[in-house]
Amino acid sequence: MKVIANWKMHGFKEDYLHWYKNLSKTADENLFDDLGIAPPFTLLDECKIHQSKIKLGAQNISHLPEGPVTGEISAAMIKNSGANFVILGHSERRELHTETEEVIKSKILEASNHNIHPVLCIGEPKEIYAAKKTEDFLYSQLQGSLNDLNNINLSIAYEPIWAIGTGDVAKPSDINKIHSIIKEICSREFDVKLENIIYGGSVNDQNSKEIFEQEHVNGALIGGASLDGHSFGRIANNFFEIHNG
Ligand code: PGA
């Protein structure tokens, strides 16, 4: 999946079908193979029942296998609920739940061991961006969560923290440059197969076309603008226009 709806902590049971109907009115269902949705855990079953070609994912898993860990959800459990990818290391989890690189690395392993595709999020805060130290910052995030892993198939979402939910989208040419650097670091330093590299941070139907046109952008992770089926559909259409047109 290349264009992913990240619903974050939004959505109730009745919302998915409504969302899907609006999405299908706007975009061509035959092309939904490239789309993904990561609803809250509570809606995984609902999405699975009405599943189309859209890939189903979770927004997090525990770094531990099943056991006495109150309040957590394991990789095996989301697999059992029909998920085939998981978003890991999102900046909101790093900040609000103090997730460390070590913990994120364990989550990547857990996901991989259960045949769930990890979508690893990395991205710099505003002060690092302003100081032009983005590359070093991303390098250390990658180092912390991918070092020592072997033969891992994953995708990476580059999400500058200052762009998330702010309307302050990164410049498409900058995104392209950062993506090519991330690709280069991954192939040089780590034993991983980077399936896709996608961008996240204030993507919407107005700005997505120019982002999708960039050579090293394979897709997008979309929060706010993914909650409305029509809006997500318009973003999907921009993607299809460039990659299937
Ligand atoms: P946003 O969120 O599209 O609302 O900026 C993106 C994300 O956090 O994945």
Coordinates of N, CA and C and ligand atoms in Angstrom, one line a residue:
M1 N 0.8 -1.2 0.0 CA 0.0 0.0 0.0 C 0.9 1.3 0.0
K2 N 0.4 2.2 -0.8 CA 1.3 3.4 -1.0 C 0.6 4.7 -0.5
V3 N -0.7 4.7 -0.5 CA -1.5 5.9 -0.1 C -2.3 5.4 1.1
I4 N -1.9 5.8 2.3 CA -2.4 5.3 3.5 C -3.2 6.3 4.3
A5 N -4.4 5.9 4.7 CA -5.2 6.8 5.6 C -4.9 6.4 7.1
N6 N -4.4 7.4 7.8 CA -4.1 7.2 9.2 C -5.1 7.9 10.0
W7 N -6.1 7.1 10.5 CA -7.2 7.7 11.2 C -6.9 8.2 12.6
K8 N -5.7 7.8 13.1 CA -5.3 8.2 14.5 C -6.5 7.9 15.4
M9 N -6.7 8.7 16.4 CA -7.8 8.3 17.4 C -9.1 8.9 17.0
H10 N -9.5 8.5 15.8 CA -10.8 9.0 15.3 C -11.6 7.8 14.8
G11 N -12.9 7.8 14.8 CA -13.8 6.8 14.2 C -14.5 5.9 15.1
F12 N -15.8 5.8 14.7 CA -16.7 4.8 15.4 C -17.2 3.8 14.4
K13 N -17.9 2.8 14.9 CA -18.2 1.6 14.1 C -19.0 2.0 12.8
E14 N -19.9 3.0 12.9 CA -20.7 3.3 11.8 C -19.9 4.1 10.7
D15 N -18.8 4.6 11.1 CA -18.1 5.6 10.2 C -17.4 4.9 9.0
Y16 N -17.0 3.6 9.1 CA -16.2 3.1 8.0 C -17.0 2.9 6.7
L17 N -18.2 2.4 6.8 CA -19.0 2.1 5.6 C -19.3 3.4 4.9
H18 N -19.6 4.4 5.7 CA -19.9 5.8 5.1 C -18.7 6.3 4.4
W19 N -17.6 6.2 5.1 CA -16.3 6.6 4.5 C -16.0 5.9 3.2
Y20 N -16.2 4.5 3.2 CA -15.9 3.7 2.0 C -16.8 4.1 0.9
K21 N -18.1 4.3 1.2 CA -19.0 4.7 0.1 C -18.6 6.0 -0.6
N22 N -18.2 7.0 0.2 CA -17.8 8.2 -0.3 C -16.5 8.1 -1.1
L23 N -15.6 7.3 -0.6 CA -14.3 7.0 -1.3 C -14.6 6.4 -2.7
S24 N -15.5 5.4 -2.7 CA -15.8 4.7 -4.0 C -16.6 5.6 -4.9
K25 N -17.3 6.6 -4.4 CA -18.0 7.5 -5.4 C -16.9 8.4 -6.0
T26 N -15.8 8.6 -5.4 CA -14.8 9.6 -5.8 C -13.7 9.0 -6.6
A27 N -13.3 7.8 -6.2 CA -12.1 7.1 -6.9 C -12.5 5.7 -7.4
D28 N -11.7 5.2 -8.3 CA -12.0 4.0 -9.0 C -11.6 2.8 -8.2
E29 N -12.6 2.0 -7.7 CA -12.4 0.8 -6.9 C -11.4 -0.2 -7.4
N30 N -11.3 -0.2 -8.8 CA -10.3 -1.2 -9.4 C -8.9 -0.9 -9.0
L31 N -8.6 0.4 -8.6 CA -7.3 0.8 -8.3 C -6.9 0.8 -6.8
F32 N -7.8 0.2 -6.0 CA -7.7 0.3 -4.6 C -6.5 -0.5 -4.0
D33 N -5.9 -1.4 -4.8 CA -4.8 -2.2 -4.4 C -3.7 -1.4 -3.7
D34 N -3.5 -0.1 -4.2 CA -2.4 0.7 -3.7 C -2.8 1.5 -2.4
L35 N -4.0 1.3 -2.0 CA -4.5 2.1 -0.8 C -4.4 1.3 0.5
G36 N -4.3 2.0 1.6 CA -4.3 1.3 2.9 C -5.1 2.2 3.9
I37 N -5.6 1.5 4.9 CA -6.3 2.3 5.9 C -5.8 1.7 7.3
A38 N -5.4 2.6 8.2 CA -5.0 2.2 9.5 C -6.0 2.9 10.5
P39 N -7.1 2.2 10.8 CA -8.1 2.7 11.7 C -7.7 2.4 13.2
P40 N -8.4 2.9 14.2 CA -8.0 2.5 15.5 C -8.3 1.0 15.7
F41 N -7.6 0.3 16.7 CA -7.8 -1.1 16.9 C -9.3 -1.5 16.9
T42 N -10.1 -0.7 17.5 CA -11.5 -1.1 17.7 C -12.3 -1.2 16.4
L43 N -11.7 -0.7 15.3 CA -12.4 -0.8 14.0 C -11.8 -1.8 13.0
L44 N -10.8 -2.5 13.5 CA -10.1 -3.4 12.5 C -11.1 -4.5 12.0
D45 N -11.9 -5.0 13.0 CA -12.9 -6.0 12.6 C -13.9 -5.5 11.6
E46 N -14.4 -4.3 11.9 CA -15.4 -3.6 11.1 C -14.9 -3.4 9.7
C47 N -13.7 -3.0 9.6 CA -13.1 -2.8 8.3 C -12.9 -4.1 7.5
K48 N -12.5 -5.1 8.3 CA -12.2 -6.4 7.7 C -13.5 -7.0 7.1
I49 N -14.6 -6.9 7.8 CA -15.9 -7.4 7.3 C -16.3 -6.8 6.0
H50 N -16.0 -5.5 5.9 CA -16.4 -4.8 4.7 C -15.2 -4.6 3.8
Q51 N -14.2 -5.4 4.0 CA -12.9 -5.1 3.3 C -13.1 -5.2 1.8
S52 N -12.4 -4.3 1.1 CA -12.3 -4.3 -0.3 C -10.9 -4.7 -0.7
K53 N -10.4 -4.0 -1.7 CA -8.9 -4.3 -2.0 C -8.0 -3.4 -1.1
I54 N -8.6 -2.5 -0.4 CA -7.8 -1.6 0.5 C -7.1 -2.5 1.5
K55 N -5.8 -2.3 1.7 CA -5.0 -3.0 2.7 C -5.4 -2.5 4.1
L56 N -5.4 -3.4 5.0 CA -5.8 -3.0 6.4 C -4.6 -3.0 7.3
G57 N -4.4 -2.0 8.1 CA -3.3 -1.9 9.0 C -3.6 -1.4 10.4
A58 N -2.7 -1.5 11.3 CA -2.9 -1.0 12.6 C -2.0 0.2 12.8
Q59 N -2.2 1.0 13.9 CA -1.4 2.2 14.1 C -0.2 2.0 15.1
N60 N -0.2 0.7 15.6 CA 0.8 0.4 16.7 C 0.6 -1.0 17.0
I61 N 1.7 -1.6 17.6 CA 1.6 -2.9 18.3 C 2.5 -2.8 19.5
S62 N 2.4 -3.8 20.4 CA 3.3 -4.0 21.5 C 4.7 -4.4 21.0
H63 N 5.7 -4.1 21.7 CA 7.0 -4.6 21.4 C 7.2 -6.0 22.0
L64 N 6.2 -6.5 22.7 CA 6.3 -7.8 23.4 C 5.3 -8.8 22.7
P65 N 5.6 -10.1 22.8 CA 4.6 -11.0 22.4 C 3.5 -11.2 23.5
E66 N 2.5 -12.0 23.2 CA 1.4 -12.1 24.1 C 1.9 -12.5 25.5
G67 N 1.1 -12.0 26.5 CA 1.5 -12.3 27.9 C 0.8 -11.3 28.8
P68 N 1.3 -11.3 30.0 CA 0.7 -10.4 31.0 C 1.1 -8.9 30.8
V69 N 0.5 -8.3 29.8 CA 0.9 -6.9 29.5 C -0.4 -6.1 29.3
T70 N -0.9 -5.7 30.4 CA -2.3 -5.0 30.4 C -2.3 -3.8 29.5
G71 N -3.4 -3.8 28.7 CA -3.6 -2.7 27.8 C -2.9 -2.7 26.5
E72 N -2.1 -3.7 26.2 CA -1.4 -3.7 25.0 C -2.0 -4.7 23.9
I73 N -1.6 -4.6 22.7 CA -2.1 -5.4 21.6 C -0.9 -5.9 20.8
S74 N -0.9 -7.3 20.7 CA 0.3 -7.9 20.0 C 0.2 -7.9 18.5
A75 N 1.4 -8.2 17.9 CA 1.4 -8.3 16.5 C 0.5 -9.5 16.0
A76 N 0.5 -10.6 16.8 CA -0.3 -11.8 16.4 C -1.8 -11.4 16.4
M77 N -2.2 -10.5 17.4 CA -3.6 -10.1 17.5 C -4.0 -9.3 16.3
I78 N -3.2 -8.3 15.9 CA -3.6 -7.5 14.8 C -3.7 -8.4 13.5
K79 N -2.7 -9.3 13.4 CA -2.7 -10.2 12.2 C -4.1 -11.0 12.2
N80 N -4.4 -11.5 13.4 CA -5.7 -12.2 13.6 C -6.9 -11.4 13.2
S81 N -6.8 -10.1 13.4 CA -7.9 -9.2 13.1 C -7.9 -8.7 11.6
G82 N -7.0 -9.3 10.9 CA -6.9 -9.0 9.4 C -6.0 -7.9 9.0
A83 N -5.2 -7.4 9.9 CA -4.2 -6.4 9.5 C -3.0 -7.0 8.7
N84 N -2.5 -6.3 7.7 CA -1.3 -6.8 7.1 C -0.2 -5.8 7.0
F85 N -0.4 -4.6 7.6 CA 0.7 -3.7 7.9 C 0.5 -3.0 9.2
V86 N 1.5 -2.3 9.7 CA 1.4 -1.6 10.9 C 2.3 -0.3 10.8
I87 N 1.7 0.8 11.3 CA 2.5 2.1 11.4 C 3.3 2.0 12.7
L88 N 4.6 2.2 12.6 CA 5.5 2.2 13.8 C 6.3 3.4 13.9
G89 N 6.5 3.8 15.2 CA 7.4 5.0 15.4 C 6.8 6.3 15.0
H90 N 5.5 6.4 14.9 CA 4.9 7.7 14.6 C 5.4 8.7 15.6
S91 N 5.6 10.0 15.2 CA 6.1 11.0 16.2 C 5.1 11.2 17.4
E92 N 3.8 11.0 17.1 CA 2.9 11.2 18.3 C 3.2 10.1 19.3
R93 N 3.5 8.9 18.9 CA 3.9 7.8 19.9 C 5.2 8.1 20.5
R94 N 6.2 8.6 19.7 CA 7.5 8.9 20.3 C 7.3 10.0 21.3
E95 N 6.5 11.0 21.1 CA 6.4 12.1 22.0 C 5.5 11.8 23.2
L96 N 4.3 11.3 22.9 CA 3.3 11.1 24.0 C 3.5 9.8 24.8
H97 N 4.2 8.9 24.2 CA 4.3 7.6 24.8 C 5.8 7.2 25.0
T98 N 6.6 8.3 24.8 CA 8.1 8.1 25.0 C 8.7 6.8 24.4
E99 N 8.2 6.5 23.2 CA 8.8 5.3 22.5 C 10.2 5.6 22.1
T100 N 11.1 4.7 22.5 CA 12.5 4.8 22.2 C 12.8 4.1 20.9
E101 N 14.0 4.3 20.3 CA 14.4 3.6 19.1 C 14.5 2.1 19.4
E102 N 15.0 1.7 20.6 CA 15.1 0.3 20.9 C 13.7 -0.4 20.9
V103 N 12.7 0.3 21.5 CA 11.3 -0.2 21.5 C 10.8 -0.3 20.1
I104 N 11.1 0.7 19.3 CA 10.6 0.7 17.9 C 11.2 -0.5 17.1
K105 N 12.5 -0.7 17.4 CA 13.2 -1.8 16.7 C 12.5 -3.1 17.1
S106 N 12.2 -3.3 18.4 CA 11.5 -4.6 18.8 C 10.2 -4.7 18.1
K107 N 9.5 -3.6 17.9 CA 8.2 -3.6 17.3 C 8.4 -4.0 15.8
I108 N 9.4 -3.5 15.2 CA 9.7 -3.9 13.7 C 9.9 -5.4 13.7
L109 N 10.6 -5.9 14.6 CA 10.9 -7.4 14.6 C 9.7 -8.2 14.9
E110 N 8.9 -7.8 15.9 CA 7.6 -8.4 16.2 C 6.7 -8.5 14.9
A111 N 6.6 -7.3 14.3 CA 5.7 -7.2 13.1 C 6.2 -8.2 12.0
S112 N 7.5 -8.1 11.8 CA 8.1 -8.9 10.7 C 8.0 -10.4 11.0
N113 N 8.2 -10.8 12.2 CA 8.0 -12.2 12.6 C 6.6 -12.7 12.4
H114 N 5.6 -11.8 12.4 CA 4.2 -12.2 12.2 C 3.7 -11.9 10.8
N115 N 4.7 -11.6 9.9 CA 4.3 -11.3 8.5 C 3.4 -10.1 8.3
I116 N 3.7 -9.1 9.1 CA 3.0 -7.8 9.0 C 4.0 -6.8 8.5
H117 N 3.7 -6.1 7.5 CA 4.6 -5.1 6.9 C 4.7 -3.9 7.8
P118 N 6.0 -3.6 8.3 CA 6.1 -2.4 9.1 C 6.3 -1.1 8.2
V119 N 5.6 -0.1 8.6 CA 5.8 1.3 8.0 C 6.4 2.1 9.1
L120 N 7.7 2.3 9.0 CA 8.4 3.0 10.0 C 8.4 4.5 9.7
C121 N 7.9 5.3 10.7 CA 7.9 6.7 10.6 C 9.1 7.4 11.2
I122 N 9.7 8.3 10.4 CA 10.8 9.1 10.9 C 10.6 10.5 10.5
G123 N 11.2 11.5 11.2 CA 11.0 12.9 10.8 C 11.6 13.8 11.9
E124 N 12.0 14.9 11.5 CA 12.7 15.9 12.4 C 11.8 16.9 13.0
P125 N 12.1 17.4 14.2 CA 11.3 18.6 14.7 C 11.8 19.9 14.1
K126 N 11.0 20.9 14.3 CA 11.2 22.2 13.7 C 12.7 22.8 13.9
E127 N 13.2 22.6 15.1 CA 14.5 23.3 15.4 C 15.6 22.6 14.7
I128 N 15.4 21.3 14.5 CA 16.5 20.5 13.7 C 16.4 20.9 12.2
Y129 N 15.2 21.1 11.8 CA 15.0 21.5 10.4 C 15.6 22.9 10.2
A130 N 15.3 23.8 11.1 CA 15.8 25.2 11.0 C 17.3 25.3 11.1
A131 N 17.9 24.3 11.9 CA 19.4 24.3 12.0 C 20.0 23.5 10.8
K132 N 19.2 23.1 9.9 CA 19.7 22.3 8.7 C 20.4 21.0 9.1
K133 N 19.9 20.4 10.2 CA 20.5 19.1 10.6 C 19.6 17.9 10.4
T134 N 18.7 18.1 9.5 CA 17.7 17.0 9.2 C 18.4 15.7 8.9
E135 N 19.4 15.7 8.0 CA 20.0 14.5 7.5 C 20.6 13.7 8.7
D136 N 21.3 14.4 9.6 CA 22.0 13.7 10.7 C 20.9 13.2 11.7
F137 N 19.8 13.9 11.8 CA 18.8 13.5 12.7 C 18.1 12.2 12.2
L138 N 17.8 12.2 10.9 CA 17.2 11.0 10.3 C 18.1 9.8 10.4
Y139 N 19.4 10.1 10.1 CA 20.4 9.0 10.2 C 20.4 8.4 11.6
S140 N 20.3 9.2 12.6 CA 20.4 8.6 13.9 C 19.1 7.8 14.3
Q141 N 17.9 8.3 13.8 CA 16.7 7.6 14.0 C 16.8 6.2 13.2
L142 N 17.3 6.2 12.0 CA 17.4 5.0 11.3 C 18.3 4.0 11.9
Q143 N 19.5 4.6 12.3 CA 20.5 3.8 13.0 C 19.9 3.1 14.3
G144 N 19.1 3.9 15.1 CA 18.6 3.4 16.3 C 17.6 2.3 16.1
S145 N 16.8 2.4 15.0 CA 15.7 1.4 14.9 C 16.0 0.3 13.9
L146 N 17.0 0.4 13.1 CA 17.3 -0.6 12.0 C 18.6 -1.4 12.2
N147 N 19.5 -0.8 13.0 CA 20.8 -1.4 13.2 C 20.6 -2.8 13.8
D148 N 21.4 -3.8 13.4 CA 21.4 -5.1 13.8 C 20.2 -6.0 13.3
L149 N 19.3 -5.4 12.6 CA 18.2 -6.2 12.1 C 18.6 -6.9 10.8
N150 N 18.1 -8.1 10.6 CA 18.5 -8.8 9.4 C 17.3 -9.1 8.5
N151 N 17.6 -8.8 7.2 CA 16.6 -9.3 6.2 C 15.2 -8.8 6.4
I152 N 15.0 -7.5 6.7 CA 13.7 -7.0 7.0 C 13.1 -6.2 5.8
N153 N 11.9 -6.6 5.5 CA 11.2 -5.9 4.4 C 10.3 -4.8 5.0
L154 N 10.5 -3.6 4.7 CA 9.7 -2.5 5.3 C 9.5 -1.3 4.4
S155 N 8.6 -0.4 4.8 CA 8.4 0.9 4.1 C 8.8 1.9 5.2
I156 N 9.1 3.1 4.6 CA 9.4 4.2 5.5 C 8.5 5.4 5.2
A157 N 8.0 6.0 6.2 CA 7.2 7.2 6.0 C 8.1 8.4 6.6
Y158 N 8.4 9.3 5.7 CA 9.2 10.5 6.1 C 8.1 11.5 6.5
E159 N 8.1 11.9 7.8 CA 7.1 12.8 8.3 C 7.8 13.9 9.2
P160 N 8.1 15.0 8.5 CA 8.7 16.1 9.4 C 7.7 16.5 10.4
I161 N 8.1 16.5 11.7 CA 7.1 16.8 12.8 C 6.4 18.1 12.6
W162 N 7.2 19.1 12.2 CA 6.6 20.4 12.0 C 5.5 20.5 10.9
A163 N 5.4 19.5 10.1 CA 4.4 19.5 9.0 C 3.2 18.7 9.4
I164 N 3.2 17.9 10.5 CA 2.1 17.1 10.9 C 1.0 17.9 11.5
G165 N -0.2 17.9 10.8 CA -1.4 18.5 11.3 C -1.3 20.0 11.4
T166 N -0.3 20.6 10.7 CA -0.1 22.1 10.8 C -0.5 22.8 9.5
G167 N -0.7 22.1 8.4 CA -0.9 22.8 7.2 C 0.3 23.3 6.5
D168 N 1.4 23.1 7.2 CA 2.7 23.6 6.7 C 3.5 22.4 6.0
V169 N 3.1 22.1 4.8 CA 3.6 21.0 4.1 C 5.1 21.3 3.7
A170 N 5.9 20.2 3.7 CA 7.3 20.4 3.2 C 7.3 20.6 1.7
K171 N 8.4 21.3 1.2 CA 8.5 21.6 -0.2 C 8.7 20.3 -1.0
P172 N 7.9 20.0 -2.1 CA 8.1 18.8 -2.8 C 9.5 18.5 -3.2
S173 N 10.3 19.5 -3.6 CA 11.7 19.2 -4.0 C 12.5 18.8 -2.8
D174 N 12.2 19.4 -1.6 CA 13.0 19.0 -0.4 C 12.6 17.5 0.0
I175 N 11.3 17.2 -0.1 CA 10.9 15.8 0.2 C 11.6 14.8 -0.7
N176 N 11.7 15.2 -2.0 CA 12.3 14.3 -2.9 C 13.8 14.1 -2.5
K177 N 14.5 15.1 -2.2 CA 15.9 15.1 -1.8 C 16.1 14.2 -0.6
I178 N 15.2 14.4 0.5 CA 15.3 13.7 1.7 C 15.1 12.2 1.4
H179 N 14.1 11.9 0.6 CA 13.7 10.5 0.3 C 14.9 9.8 -0.4
S180 N 15.6 10.5 -1.3 CA 16.7 9.9 -1.9 C 17.9 9.6 -0.9
I181 N 18.0 10.5 0.0 CA 19.1 10.3 1.1 C 18.7 9.1 1.9
I182 N 17.4 9.0 2.3 CA 17.0 7.9 3.2 C 17.2 6.6 2.4
K183 N 16.9 6.6 1.2 CA 17.1 5.3 0.3 C 18.6 5.0 0.3
E184 N 19.4 6.0 0.1 CA 20.8 5.7 0.0 C 21.4 5.2 1.4
I185 N 20.9 5.8 2.5 CA 21.4 5.4 3.8 C 20.9 3.9 4.0
C186 N 19.7 3.6 3.7 CA 19.2 2.2 3.9 C 20.0 1.2 3.1
S187 N 20.2 1.5 1.9 CA 20.9 0.5 1.1 C 22.4 0.4 1.5
R188 N 23.0 1.5 2.0 CA 24.4 1.4 2.4 C 24.6 0.8 3.7
E189 N 23.7 1.1 4.7 CA 24.0 0.8 6.1 C 23.2 -0.4 6.7
F190 N 22.1 -0.8 6.1 CA 21.2 -1.7 6.8 C 20.8 -2.9 5.9
D191 N 20.5 -4.0 6.6 CA 20.1 -5.2 5.9 C 18.6 -5.2 5.8
V192 N 18.1 -4.2 5.0 CA 16.6 -4.1 4.9 C 16.3 -4.0 3.4
K193 N 15.1 -4.4 3.1 CA 14.6 -4.1 1.7 C 13.5 -3.1 1.9
L194 N 13.8 -1.9 1.3 CA 12.9 -0.8 1.4 C 11.9 -0.8 0.3
E195 N 10.6 -1.2 0.7 CA 9.6 -1.4 -0.4 C 9.1 -0.1 -0.9
N196 N 8.7 0.8 0.0 CA 8.2 2.1 -0.5 C 8.7 3.2 0.5
I197 N 8.9 4.4 0.0 CA 9.2 5.5 0.9 C 8.1 6.5 0.6
I198 N 7.3 6.8 1.6 CA 6.2 7.7 1.4 C 6.3 8.9 2.3
Y199 N 5.6 10.0 1.9 CA 5.7 11.3 2.7 C 4.4 11.5 3.5
G200 N 4.6 12.0 4.7 CA 3.4 12.4 5.5 C 3.6 13.8 6.2
G201 N 2.5 14.5 6.3 CA 2.6 15.8 7.0 C 1.8 16.8 6.2
S202 N 0.5 17.0 6.5 CA -0.4 18.0 5.9 C -0.6 17.7 4.4
V203 N -0.6 16.5 4.0 CA -0.9 16.1 2.6 C -2.5 16.3 2.5
N204 N -2.9 16.9 1.4 CA -4.3 17.1 1.1 C -4.5 17.0 -0.4
D205 N -5.8 17.2 -0.8 CA -6.1 17.0 -2.2 C -5.5 18.2 -3.1
Q206 N -5.2 19.3 -2.5 CA -4.6 20.4 -3.2 C -3.1 20.2 -3.5
N207 N -2.4 19.7 -2.5 CA -0.9 19.6 -2.6 C -0.4 18.3 -3.0
S208 N -1.2 17.2 -3.0 CA -0.7 15.9 -3.2 C -0.1 15.6 -4.6
K209 N -0.7 16.2 -5.6 CA -0.3 15.9 -6.9 C 1.2 16.2 -7.1
E210 N 1.6 17.4 -6.7 CA 3.0 17.8 -6.8 C 3.9 16.9 -6.0
I211 N 3.5 16.5 -4.9 CA 4.3 15.6 -4.1 C 4.4 14.2 -4.8
F212 N 3.3 13.7 -5.3 CA 3.4 12.4 -6.0 C 4.2 12.4 -7.2
E213 N 4.4 13.6 -7.8 CA 5.2 13.7 -9.0 C 6.7 13.5 -8.8
Q214 N 7.1 13.7 -7.6 CA 8.5 13.6 -7.3 C 9.0 12.1 -7.5
E215 N 10.2 12.1 -8.0 CA 10.8 10.8 -8.4 C 10.9 9.8 -7.2
H216 N 11.3 10.3 -6.1 CA 11.5 9.4 -5.0 C 10.4 9.3 -4.0
V217 N 9.2 9.7 -4.4 CA 8.0 9.6 -3.5 C 7.1 8.5 -4.0
N218 N 7.0 7.5 -3.2 CA 6.1 6.4 -3.7 C 4.7 6.4 -3.2
G219 N 4.4 7.4 -2.3 CA 3.0 7.5 -1.8 C 3.0 8.5 -0.7
A220 N 1.9 8.3 0.1 CA 1.7 9.3 1.3 C 1.0 8.7 2.4
L221 N 1.3 9.2 3.6 CA 0.6 8.8 4.8 C -0.2 10.0 5.2
I222 N -1.5 9.8 5.3 CA -2.4 11.0 5.4 C -3.3 10.9 6.7
G223 N -3.2 11.9 7.5 CA -4.0 12.0 8.7 C -5.3 12.7 8.5
G224 N -5.3 14.0 8.8 CA -6.5 14.8 8.8 C -7.3 14.7 7.5
A225 N -6.7 14.8 6.4 CA -7.4 14.8 5.1 C -7.9 13.4 4.7
S226 N -7.5 12.4 5.5 CA -8.0 11.0 5.1 C -9.3 10.7 5.8
L227 N -9.8 11.5 6.7 CA -11.0 11.2 7.5 C -12.2 11.3 6.7
D228 N -12.2 12.1 5.7 CA -13.4 12.2 4.8 C -13.1 11.4 3.6
G229 N -14.0 10.5 3.2 CA -13.8 9.5 2.1 C -13.6 10.2 0.8
H230 N -14.4 11.3 0.6 CA -14.3 12.1 -0.7 C -12.9 12.7 -0.8
S231 N -12.4 13.3 0.3 CA -11.1 13.9 0.3 C -10.0 12.9 0.1
F232 N -10.1 11.8 0.8 CA -9.1 10.7 0.6 C -9.1 10.2 -0.9
G233 N -10.3 10.1 -1.4 CA -10.5 9.7 -2.8 C -9.9 10.7 -3.8
R234 N -10.0 11.9 -3.5 CA -9.4 12.9 -4.4 C -7.8 12.8 -4.4
I235 N -7.3 12.5 -3.2 CA -5.8 12.3 -3.0 C -5.5 11.1 -3.8
A236 N -6.3 10.0 -3.6 CA -6.0 8.7 -4.3 C -6.0 9.0 -5.8
N237 N -7.0 9.8 -6.3 CA -7.0 10.0 -7.8 C -5.8 10.7 -8.3
N238 N -5.3 11.7 -7.5 CA -4.0 12.3 -7.8 C -2.9 11.3 -8.0
F239 N -2.9 10.4 -7.1 CA -1.8 9.3 -7.1 C -2.0 8.4 -8.4
F240 N -3.3 8.0 -8.6 CA -3.6 7.1 -9.7 C -3.2 7.8 -11.0
E241 N -3.5 9.1 -11.1 CA -3.2 9.8 -12.3 C -1.8 9.8 -12.7
I242 N -0.9 9.8 -11.7 CA 0.5 9.8 -12.0 C 1.1 8.4 -12.1
H243 N 0.6 7.5 -11.3 CA 1.1 6.1 -11.3 C 0.4 5.1 -12.2
N244 N -0.8 5.4 -12.6 CA -1.6 4.4 -13.4 C -2.1 5.0 -14.7
G245 N -1.7 6.3 -14.9 CA -2.3 7.1 -16.0 C -1.5 6.8 -17.3
Ligands
PGA1 P1 -1.6 14.9 8.9 O1 -1.0 13.7 9.6 O2 -1.9 14.5 7.5 O3 -2.9 15.3 9.6 O4 -0.6 16.0 8.9 C1 -0.1 12.8 9.0 C2 0.4 11.8 10.0 O5 0.6 12.1 11.2 O6 0.5 10.6 9.6

